[in-house]
Short mmCIF file of C-alpha atoms and ligand atoms in Angstrom, two decimals:
data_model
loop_
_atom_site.label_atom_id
_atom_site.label_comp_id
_atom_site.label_asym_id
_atom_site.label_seq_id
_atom_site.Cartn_x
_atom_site.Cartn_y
_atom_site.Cartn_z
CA UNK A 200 104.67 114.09 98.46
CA UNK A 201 103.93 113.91 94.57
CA UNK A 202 106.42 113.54 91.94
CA UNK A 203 108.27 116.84 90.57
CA UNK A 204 108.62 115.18 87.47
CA UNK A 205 106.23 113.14 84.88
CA UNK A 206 106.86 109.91 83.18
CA UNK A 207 104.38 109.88 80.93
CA UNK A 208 101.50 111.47 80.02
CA UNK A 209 99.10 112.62 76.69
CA UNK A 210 99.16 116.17 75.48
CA UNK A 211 96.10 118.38 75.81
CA UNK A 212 97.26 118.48 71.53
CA UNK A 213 96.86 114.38 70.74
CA UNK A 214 100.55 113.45 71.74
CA UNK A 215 102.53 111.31 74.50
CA UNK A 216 104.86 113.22 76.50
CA UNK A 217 107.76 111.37 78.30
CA UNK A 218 110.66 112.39 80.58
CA UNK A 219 113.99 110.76 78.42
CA UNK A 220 115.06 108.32 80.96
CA UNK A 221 118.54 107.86 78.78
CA UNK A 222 118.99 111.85 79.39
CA UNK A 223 118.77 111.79 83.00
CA UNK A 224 120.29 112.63 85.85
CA UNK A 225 122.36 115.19 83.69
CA UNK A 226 119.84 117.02 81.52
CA UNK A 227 116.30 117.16 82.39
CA UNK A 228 114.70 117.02 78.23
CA UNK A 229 111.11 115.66 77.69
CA UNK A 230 109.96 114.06 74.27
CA UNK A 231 106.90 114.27 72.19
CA UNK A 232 105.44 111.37 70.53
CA UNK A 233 103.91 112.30 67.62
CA UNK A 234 103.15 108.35 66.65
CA UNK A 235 102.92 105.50 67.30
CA UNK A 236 105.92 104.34 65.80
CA UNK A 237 107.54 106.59 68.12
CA UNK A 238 106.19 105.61 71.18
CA UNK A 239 107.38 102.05 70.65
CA UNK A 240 110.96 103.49 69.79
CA UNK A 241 110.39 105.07 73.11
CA UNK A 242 110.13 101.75 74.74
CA UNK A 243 112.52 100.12 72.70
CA UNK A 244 115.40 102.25 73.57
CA UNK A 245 114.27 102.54 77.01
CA UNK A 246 113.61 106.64 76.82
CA UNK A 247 110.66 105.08 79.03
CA UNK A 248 111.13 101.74 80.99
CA UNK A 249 110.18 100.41 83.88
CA UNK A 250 107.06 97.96 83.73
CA UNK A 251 103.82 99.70 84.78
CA UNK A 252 105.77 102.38 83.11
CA UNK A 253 105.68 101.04 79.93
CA UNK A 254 102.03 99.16 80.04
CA UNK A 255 100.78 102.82 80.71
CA UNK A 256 102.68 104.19 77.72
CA UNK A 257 102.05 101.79 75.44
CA UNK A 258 98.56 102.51 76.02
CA UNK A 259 98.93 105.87 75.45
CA UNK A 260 100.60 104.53 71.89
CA UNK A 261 98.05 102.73 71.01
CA UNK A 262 95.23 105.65 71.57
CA UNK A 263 97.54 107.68 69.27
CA UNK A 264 97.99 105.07 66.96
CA UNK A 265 93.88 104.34 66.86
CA UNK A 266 93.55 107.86 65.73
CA UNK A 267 95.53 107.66 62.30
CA UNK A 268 93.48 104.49 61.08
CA UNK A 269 91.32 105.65 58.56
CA UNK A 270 88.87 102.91 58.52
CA UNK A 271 85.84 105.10 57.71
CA UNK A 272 86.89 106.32 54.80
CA UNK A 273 88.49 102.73 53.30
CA UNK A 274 85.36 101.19 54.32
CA UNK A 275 81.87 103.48 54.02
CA UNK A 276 80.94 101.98 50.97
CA UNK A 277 81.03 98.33 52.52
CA UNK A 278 80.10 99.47 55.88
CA UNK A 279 77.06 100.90 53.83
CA UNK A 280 76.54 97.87 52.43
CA UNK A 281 77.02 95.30 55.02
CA UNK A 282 76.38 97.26 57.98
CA UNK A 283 78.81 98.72 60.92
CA UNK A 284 80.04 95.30 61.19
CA UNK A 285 82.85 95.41 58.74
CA UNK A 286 83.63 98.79 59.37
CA UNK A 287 84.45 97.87 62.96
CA UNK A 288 86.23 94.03 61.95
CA UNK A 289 88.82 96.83 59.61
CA UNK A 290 89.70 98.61 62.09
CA UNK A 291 90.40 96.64 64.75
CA UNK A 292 92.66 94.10 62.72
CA UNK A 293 94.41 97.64 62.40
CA UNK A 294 94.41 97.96 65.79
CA UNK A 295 95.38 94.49 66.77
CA UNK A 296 98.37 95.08 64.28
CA UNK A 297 99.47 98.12 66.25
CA UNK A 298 99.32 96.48 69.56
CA UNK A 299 101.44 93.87 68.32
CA UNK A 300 103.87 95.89 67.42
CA UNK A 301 104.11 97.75 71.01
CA UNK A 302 104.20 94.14 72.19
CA UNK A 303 107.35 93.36 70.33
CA UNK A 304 109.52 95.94 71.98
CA UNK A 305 110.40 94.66 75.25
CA UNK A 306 109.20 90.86 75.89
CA UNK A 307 109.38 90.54 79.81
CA UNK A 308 107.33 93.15 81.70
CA UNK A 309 104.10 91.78 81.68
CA UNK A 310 101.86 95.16 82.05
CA UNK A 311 103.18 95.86 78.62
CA UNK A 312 100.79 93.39 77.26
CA UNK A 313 98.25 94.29 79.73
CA UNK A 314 98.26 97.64 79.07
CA UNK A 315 97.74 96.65 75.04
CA UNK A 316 95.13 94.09 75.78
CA UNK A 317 93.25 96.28 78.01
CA UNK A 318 92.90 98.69 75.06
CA UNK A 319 91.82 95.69 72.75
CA UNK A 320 89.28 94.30 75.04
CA UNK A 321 87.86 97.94 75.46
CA UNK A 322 87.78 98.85 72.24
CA UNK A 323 85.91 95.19 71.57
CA UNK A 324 83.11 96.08 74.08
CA UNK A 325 82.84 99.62 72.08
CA UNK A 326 82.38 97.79 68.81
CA UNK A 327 78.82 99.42 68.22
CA UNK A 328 79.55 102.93 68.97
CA UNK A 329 80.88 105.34 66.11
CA UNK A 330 84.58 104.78 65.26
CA UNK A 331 85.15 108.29 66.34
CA UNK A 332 83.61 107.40 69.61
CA UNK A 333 85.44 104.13 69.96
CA UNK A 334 89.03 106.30 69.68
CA UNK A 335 88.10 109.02 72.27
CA UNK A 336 87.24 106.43 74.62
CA UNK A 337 90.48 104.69 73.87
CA UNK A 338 92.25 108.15 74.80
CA UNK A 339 90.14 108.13 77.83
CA UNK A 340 90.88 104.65 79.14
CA UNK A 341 94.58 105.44 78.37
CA UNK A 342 94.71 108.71 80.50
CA UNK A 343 92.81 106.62 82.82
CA UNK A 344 95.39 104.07 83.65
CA UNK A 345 97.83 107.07 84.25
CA UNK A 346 95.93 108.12 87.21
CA UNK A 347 95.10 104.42 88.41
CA UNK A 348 98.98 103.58 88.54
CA UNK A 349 99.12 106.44 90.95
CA UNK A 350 96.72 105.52 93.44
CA UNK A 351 97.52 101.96 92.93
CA UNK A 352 101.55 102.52 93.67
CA UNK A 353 100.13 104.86 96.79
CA UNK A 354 97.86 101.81 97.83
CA UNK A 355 100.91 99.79 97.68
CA UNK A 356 103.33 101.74 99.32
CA UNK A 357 100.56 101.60 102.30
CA UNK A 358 100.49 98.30 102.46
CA UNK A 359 104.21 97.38 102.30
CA UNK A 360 105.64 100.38 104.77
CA UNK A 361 103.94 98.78 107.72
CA UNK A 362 107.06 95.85 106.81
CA UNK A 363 109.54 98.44 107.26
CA UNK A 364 111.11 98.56 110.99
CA UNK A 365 111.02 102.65 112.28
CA UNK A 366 114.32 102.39 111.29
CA UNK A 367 115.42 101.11 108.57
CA UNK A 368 118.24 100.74 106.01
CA UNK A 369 116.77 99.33 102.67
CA UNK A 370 119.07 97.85 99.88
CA UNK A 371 116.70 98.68 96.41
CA UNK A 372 118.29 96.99 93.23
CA UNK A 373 117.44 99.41 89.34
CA UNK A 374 114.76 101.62 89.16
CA UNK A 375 111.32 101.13 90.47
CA UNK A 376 110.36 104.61 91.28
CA UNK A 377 108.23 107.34 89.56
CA UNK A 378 109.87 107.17 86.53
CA UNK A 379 109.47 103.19 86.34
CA UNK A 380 105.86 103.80 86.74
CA UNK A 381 103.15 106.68 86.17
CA UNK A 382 104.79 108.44 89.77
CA UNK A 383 105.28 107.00 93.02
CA UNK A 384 106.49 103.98 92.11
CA UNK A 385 106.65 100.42 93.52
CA UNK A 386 109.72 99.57 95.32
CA UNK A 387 110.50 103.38 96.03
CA UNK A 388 106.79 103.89 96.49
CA UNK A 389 107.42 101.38 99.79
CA UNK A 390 110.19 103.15 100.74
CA UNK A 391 108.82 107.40 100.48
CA UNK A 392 105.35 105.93 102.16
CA UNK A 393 107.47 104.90 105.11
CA UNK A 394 109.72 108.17 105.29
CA UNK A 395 106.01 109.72 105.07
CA UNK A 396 104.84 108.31 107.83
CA UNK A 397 107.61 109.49 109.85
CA UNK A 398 110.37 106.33 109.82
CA UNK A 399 113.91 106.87 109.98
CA UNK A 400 114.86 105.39 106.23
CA UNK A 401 118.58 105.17 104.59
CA UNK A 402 118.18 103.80 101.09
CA UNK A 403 121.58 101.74 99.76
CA UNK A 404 121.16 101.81 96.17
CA UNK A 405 122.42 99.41 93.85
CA UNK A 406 124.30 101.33 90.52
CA UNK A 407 122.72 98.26 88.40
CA UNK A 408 125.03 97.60 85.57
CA UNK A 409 124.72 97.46 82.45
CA UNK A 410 122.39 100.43 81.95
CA UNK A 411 122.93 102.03 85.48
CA UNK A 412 119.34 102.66 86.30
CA UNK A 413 120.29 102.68 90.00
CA UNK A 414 122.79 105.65 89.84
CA UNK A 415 120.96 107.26 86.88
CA UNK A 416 117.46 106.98 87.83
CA UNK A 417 116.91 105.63 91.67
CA UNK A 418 119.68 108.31 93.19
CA UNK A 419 117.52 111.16 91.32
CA UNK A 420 114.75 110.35 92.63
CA UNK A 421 116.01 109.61 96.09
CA UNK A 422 117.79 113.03 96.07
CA UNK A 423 114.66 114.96 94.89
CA UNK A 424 112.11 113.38 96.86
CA UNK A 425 115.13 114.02 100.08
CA UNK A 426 115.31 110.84 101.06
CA UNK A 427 119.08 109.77 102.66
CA UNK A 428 120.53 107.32 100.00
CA UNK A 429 124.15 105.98 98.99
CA UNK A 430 124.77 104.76 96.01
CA UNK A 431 127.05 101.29 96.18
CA UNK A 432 127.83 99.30 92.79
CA UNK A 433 126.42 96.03 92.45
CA UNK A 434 128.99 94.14 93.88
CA UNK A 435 129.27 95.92 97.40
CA UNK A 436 125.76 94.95 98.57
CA UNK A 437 127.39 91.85 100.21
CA UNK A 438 130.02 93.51 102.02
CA UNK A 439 127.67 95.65 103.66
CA UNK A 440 124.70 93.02 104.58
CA UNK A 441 127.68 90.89 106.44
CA UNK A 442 128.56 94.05 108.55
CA UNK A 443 125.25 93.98 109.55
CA UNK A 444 124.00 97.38 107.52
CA UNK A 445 121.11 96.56 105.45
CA UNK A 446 118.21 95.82 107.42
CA UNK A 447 115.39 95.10 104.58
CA UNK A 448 115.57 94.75 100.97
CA UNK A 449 112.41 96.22 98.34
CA UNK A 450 112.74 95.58 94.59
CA UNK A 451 110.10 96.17 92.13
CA UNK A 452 108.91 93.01 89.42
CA UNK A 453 108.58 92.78 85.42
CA UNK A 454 106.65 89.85 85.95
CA UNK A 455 105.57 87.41 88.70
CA UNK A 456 104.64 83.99 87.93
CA UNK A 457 101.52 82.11 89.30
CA UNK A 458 104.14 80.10 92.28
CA UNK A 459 105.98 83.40 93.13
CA UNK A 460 108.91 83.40 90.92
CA UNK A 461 109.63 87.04 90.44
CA UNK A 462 111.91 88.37 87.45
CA UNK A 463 113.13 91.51 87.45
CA UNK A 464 116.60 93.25 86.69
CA UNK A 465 119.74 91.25 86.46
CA UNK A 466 121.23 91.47 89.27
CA UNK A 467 118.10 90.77 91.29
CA UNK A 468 118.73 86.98 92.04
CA UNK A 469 121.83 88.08 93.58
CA UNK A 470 121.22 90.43 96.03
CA UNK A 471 118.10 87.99 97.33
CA UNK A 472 120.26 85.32 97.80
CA UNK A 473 123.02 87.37 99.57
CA UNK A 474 119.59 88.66 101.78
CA UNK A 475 119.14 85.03 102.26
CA UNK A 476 122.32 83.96 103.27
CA UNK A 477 122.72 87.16 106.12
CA UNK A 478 119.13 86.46 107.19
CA UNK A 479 117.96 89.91 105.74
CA UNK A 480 113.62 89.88 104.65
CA UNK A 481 113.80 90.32 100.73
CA UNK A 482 110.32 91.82 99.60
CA UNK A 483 109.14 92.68 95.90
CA UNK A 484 106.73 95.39 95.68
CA UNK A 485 104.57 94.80 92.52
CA UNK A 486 100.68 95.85 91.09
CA UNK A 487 98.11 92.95 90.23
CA UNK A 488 98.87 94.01 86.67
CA UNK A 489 102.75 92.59 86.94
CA UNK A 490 100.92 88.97 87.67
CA UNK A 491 101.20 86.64 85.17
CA UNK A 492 99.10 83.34 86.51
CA UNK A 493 99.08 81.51 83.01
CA UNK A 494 102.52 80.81 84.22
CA UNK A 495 103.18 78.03 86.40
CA UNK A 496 106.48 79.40 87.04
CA UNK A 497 109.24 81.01 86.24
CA UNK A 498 111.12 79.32 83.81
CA UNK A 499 108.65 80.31 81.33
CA UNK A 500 109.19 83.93 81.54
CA UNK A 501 111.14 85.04 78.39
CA UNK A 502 114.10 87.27 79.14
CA UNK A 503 114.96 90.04 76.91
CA UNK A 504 118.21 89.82 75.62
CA UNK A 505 119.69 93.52 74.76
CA UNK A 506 122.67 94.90 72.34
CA UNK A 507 126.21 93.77 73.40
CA UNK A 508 127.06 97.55 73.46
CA UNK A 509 125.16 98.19 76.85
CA UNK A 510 127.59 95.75 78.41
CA UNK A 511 131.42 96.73 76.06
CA UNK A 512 130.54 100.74 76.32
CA UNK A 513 129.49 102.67 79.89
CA UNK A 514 128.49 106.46 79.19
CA UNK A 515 128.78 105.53 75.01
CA UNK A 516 132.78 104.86 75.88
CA UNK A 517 134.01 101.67 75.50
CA UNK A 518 135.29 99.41 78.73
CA UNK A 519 135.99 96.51 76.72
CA UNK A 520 137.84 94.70 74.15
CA UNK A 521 136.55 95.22 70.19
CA UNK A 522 135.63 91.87 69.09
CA UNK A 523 134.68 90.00 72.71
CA UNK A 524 132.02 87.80 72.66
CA UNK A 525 128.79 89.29 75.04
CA UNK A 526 126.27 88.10 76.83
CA UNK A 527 123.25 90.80 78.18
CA UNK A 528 120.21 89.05 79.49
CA UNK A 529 118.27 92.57 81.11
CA UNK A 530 116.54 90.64 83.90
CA UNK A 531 116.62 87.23 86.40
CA UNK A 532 114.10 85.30 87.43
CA UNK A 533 114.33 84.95 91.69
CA UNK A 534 112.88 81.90 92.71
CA UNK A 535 109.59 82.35 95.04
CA UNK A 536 111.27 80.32 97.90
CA UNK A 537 113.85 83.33 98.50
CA UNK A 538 110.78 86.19 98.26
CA UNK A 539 109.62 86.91 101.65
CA UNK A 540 106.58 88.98 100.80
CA UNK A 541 105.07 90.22 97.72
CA UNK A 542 103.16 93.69 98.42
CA UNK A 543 100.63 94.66 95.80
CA UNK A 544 97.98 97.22 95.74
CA UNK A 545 95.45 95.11 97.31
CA UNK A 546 97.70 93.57 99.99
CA UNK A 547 100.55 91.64 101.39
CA UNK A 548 101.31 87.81 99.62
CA UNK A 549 103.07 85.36 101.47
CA UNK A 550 103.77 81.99 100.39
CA UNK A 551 102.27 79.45 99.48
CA UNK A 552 101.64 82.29 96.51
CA UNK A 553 100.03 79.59 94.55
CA UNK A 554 97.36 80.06 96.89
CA UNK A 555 97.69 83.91 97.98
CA UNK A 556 98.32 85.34 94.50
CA UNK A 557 95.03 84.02 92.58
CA UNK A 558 93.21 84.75 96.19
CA UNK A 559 94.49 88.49 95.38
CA UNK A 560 94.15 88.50 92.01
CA UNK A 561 90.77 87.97 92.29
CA UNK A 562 90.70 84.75 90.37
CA UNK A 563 88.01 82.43 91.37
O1 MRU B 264 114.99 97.38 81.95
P1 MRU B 264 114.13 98.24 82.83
O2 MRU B 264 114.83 99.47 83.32
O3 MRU B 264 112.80 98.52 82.22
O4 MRU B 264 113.88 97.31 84.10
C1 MRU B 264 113.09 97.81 85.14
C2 MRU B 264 113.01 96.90 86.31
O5 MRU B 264 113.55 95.82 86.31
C3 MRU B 264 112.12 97.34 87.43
O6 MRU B 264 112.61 96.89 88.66
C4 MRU B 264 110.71 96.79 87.21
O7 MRU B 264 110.25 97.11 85.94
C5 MRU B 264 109.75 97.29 88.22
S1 MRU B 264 109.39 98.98 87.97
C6 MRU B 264 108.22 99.51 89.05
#
């Protein structure tokens, strides 16, 4: 069952096309991003969001952005000179410029950065190939993580639906669907690879306040893909663990330090703690990429703080008193003692994840 929509992808005509998250579930309107400054506006304003998501676009922004630097031109005569070496050493500082600026927009989800670095590092490697060879093959590693989020969120979903009971009623907090990720998704990719292999699944999903992602995004998704969901705001998801009517809860990650901690949307920390309390598994569904093991946990993961506006004004109307002070922090950080597995693409962690994270990770 493949996605009827698509995030993200780059035009047959040099561009990246997106679905406008901020549009949906009303009005079904794709953009074009035409640069790179766009793309990053893109992110920034959360037309795309979702972490692999966004390390996949900003990929894509970065290939698009590689293409406007005009290093041969600026430097043939002391390329000529000193040989390919400088012609290279220009344009990548005008690279590493660009990726910094993707890197800037949004400051938790880790595969942001990835996606960037992985760009870098390539285009590094490439250094004594023609410049115009070195920016195809950016375009081509770009389009290539597209398809590798696919069969990676597919992987996962394998792994994680064996945790799911033949029935089950799964409580899913924002959006970590297709749209949060090249298609499939994490969380949701769980949840559609256990109604695909025949289990009875009921989906609660959280509205997820301030920006709604949960009714917006999740309940599209849920509806087009024909899965049973109910939508609940936030503050229900108690009332219906303690009658005994959530049986499993699957939330996607931003970024996972190297003990486990897990941050991802507000609101997260909550509902695992109400799992914990009504003895409910709490699982985060995440790819290797969403791993961040230079931290030892997860105090050092910044949080993005967004405008007051998302929080005083629902549907651009304002809820709230002109004036009131605001706080909007867009994520949590759950500690690793209430996460009961963490499913990635190449398996299931379970704690210590000191010890099973780096073992999946590959890390020596
Ligand atoms: O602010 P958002 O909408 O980008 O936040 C998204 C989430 O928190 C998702 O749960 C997370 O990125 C995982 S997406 C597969």
């Amino acid at each position: 069952m493949a996605d009827d929509f698509v995030t993200v992808t780059w035009t047959p005509h040099g561009t990246v096309r997106l679905i406008d998250q901020t549009r949906l579930p009303t009005e079904e309107v794709y953009i074009e991003c035409r640069t790179i400054e766009e793309v990053a506006d893109a992110i920034r304003t959360m037309r795309v969001r979702g972490a692999p998501a966004i390390g996949v676009t900003a990929a894509m922004g970065l290939a698009l952005g590689a293409q406007t630097i005009q290093a041969e031109n600026f430097n043939a005569f002391f390329a000529a000179l000193e040989g390919m070496g400088s012609l290279f050493t220009e344009f990548f500082a005008a690279l590493e410029a660009m990726g910094s600026l993707l890197m800037r927009t949004r400051p938790t989800a880790v595969n942001l950065a990835w996606g960037v670095r992985r760009l870098l590092h390539l285009a590094r490697k490439a250094r004594d190939l023609p410049l115009v060879e070195i920016k195809a093959a950016l375009v081509a590693e770009a389009r290539a993580m597209q398809a590798e989020d696919i069969r990676i969120n597919r992987a996962m979903g394998q792994h994680g639906q064996g945790l799911l009971p033949e029935q089950a009623r799964v409580l899913t907090h924002c959006n970590a669907g297709g749209l949060a990720t090249a298609g499939y998704g994490t969380a949701v990719g769980v949840i559609r690879a256990a109604a695909e292999a025949g289990k009875r699944i009921m989906v609660w999903v959280d509205e997820t306040r301030p920006l709604l992602q949960g009714a917006r995004l999740t309940a599209w998704e849920l509806q087009r893909a024909g899965i049973p969901a109910t939508l609940i705001t936030d503050n229900m998801a108690g009332h219906f663990m303690a009658r005994g009517q959530v049986d499993v809860v699957v939330v996607g990650a931003d970024r996972i330090a190297r003990n486990g901690d897990v941050a991802n949307k507000i609101g997260t920390y909550s509902v695992a703690l109400l799992a914990r309390a009504h003895g409910i598994p709490f699982y985060v569904a995440a790819p290797i990429s969403t791993l961040d093991l230079n931290l030892t946990d997860g105090s050092q993961i910044p949080i993005e703080e967004r405008a007051p506006d998302e929080v005083t004004h629902i549907g651009g109307r304002r809820v709230a008193p002109a004036g009131i002070r605001v706080a909007n922090p867009a994520f949590d950080v759950t500690p690793a003692s209430f996460v009961d597995a963490i499913i990635t693409e190449r398996g299931v962690a379970r704690a210590p994840y000191d010890v099973s994270l780096p073992r999946l990770a590959g890390e020596a």
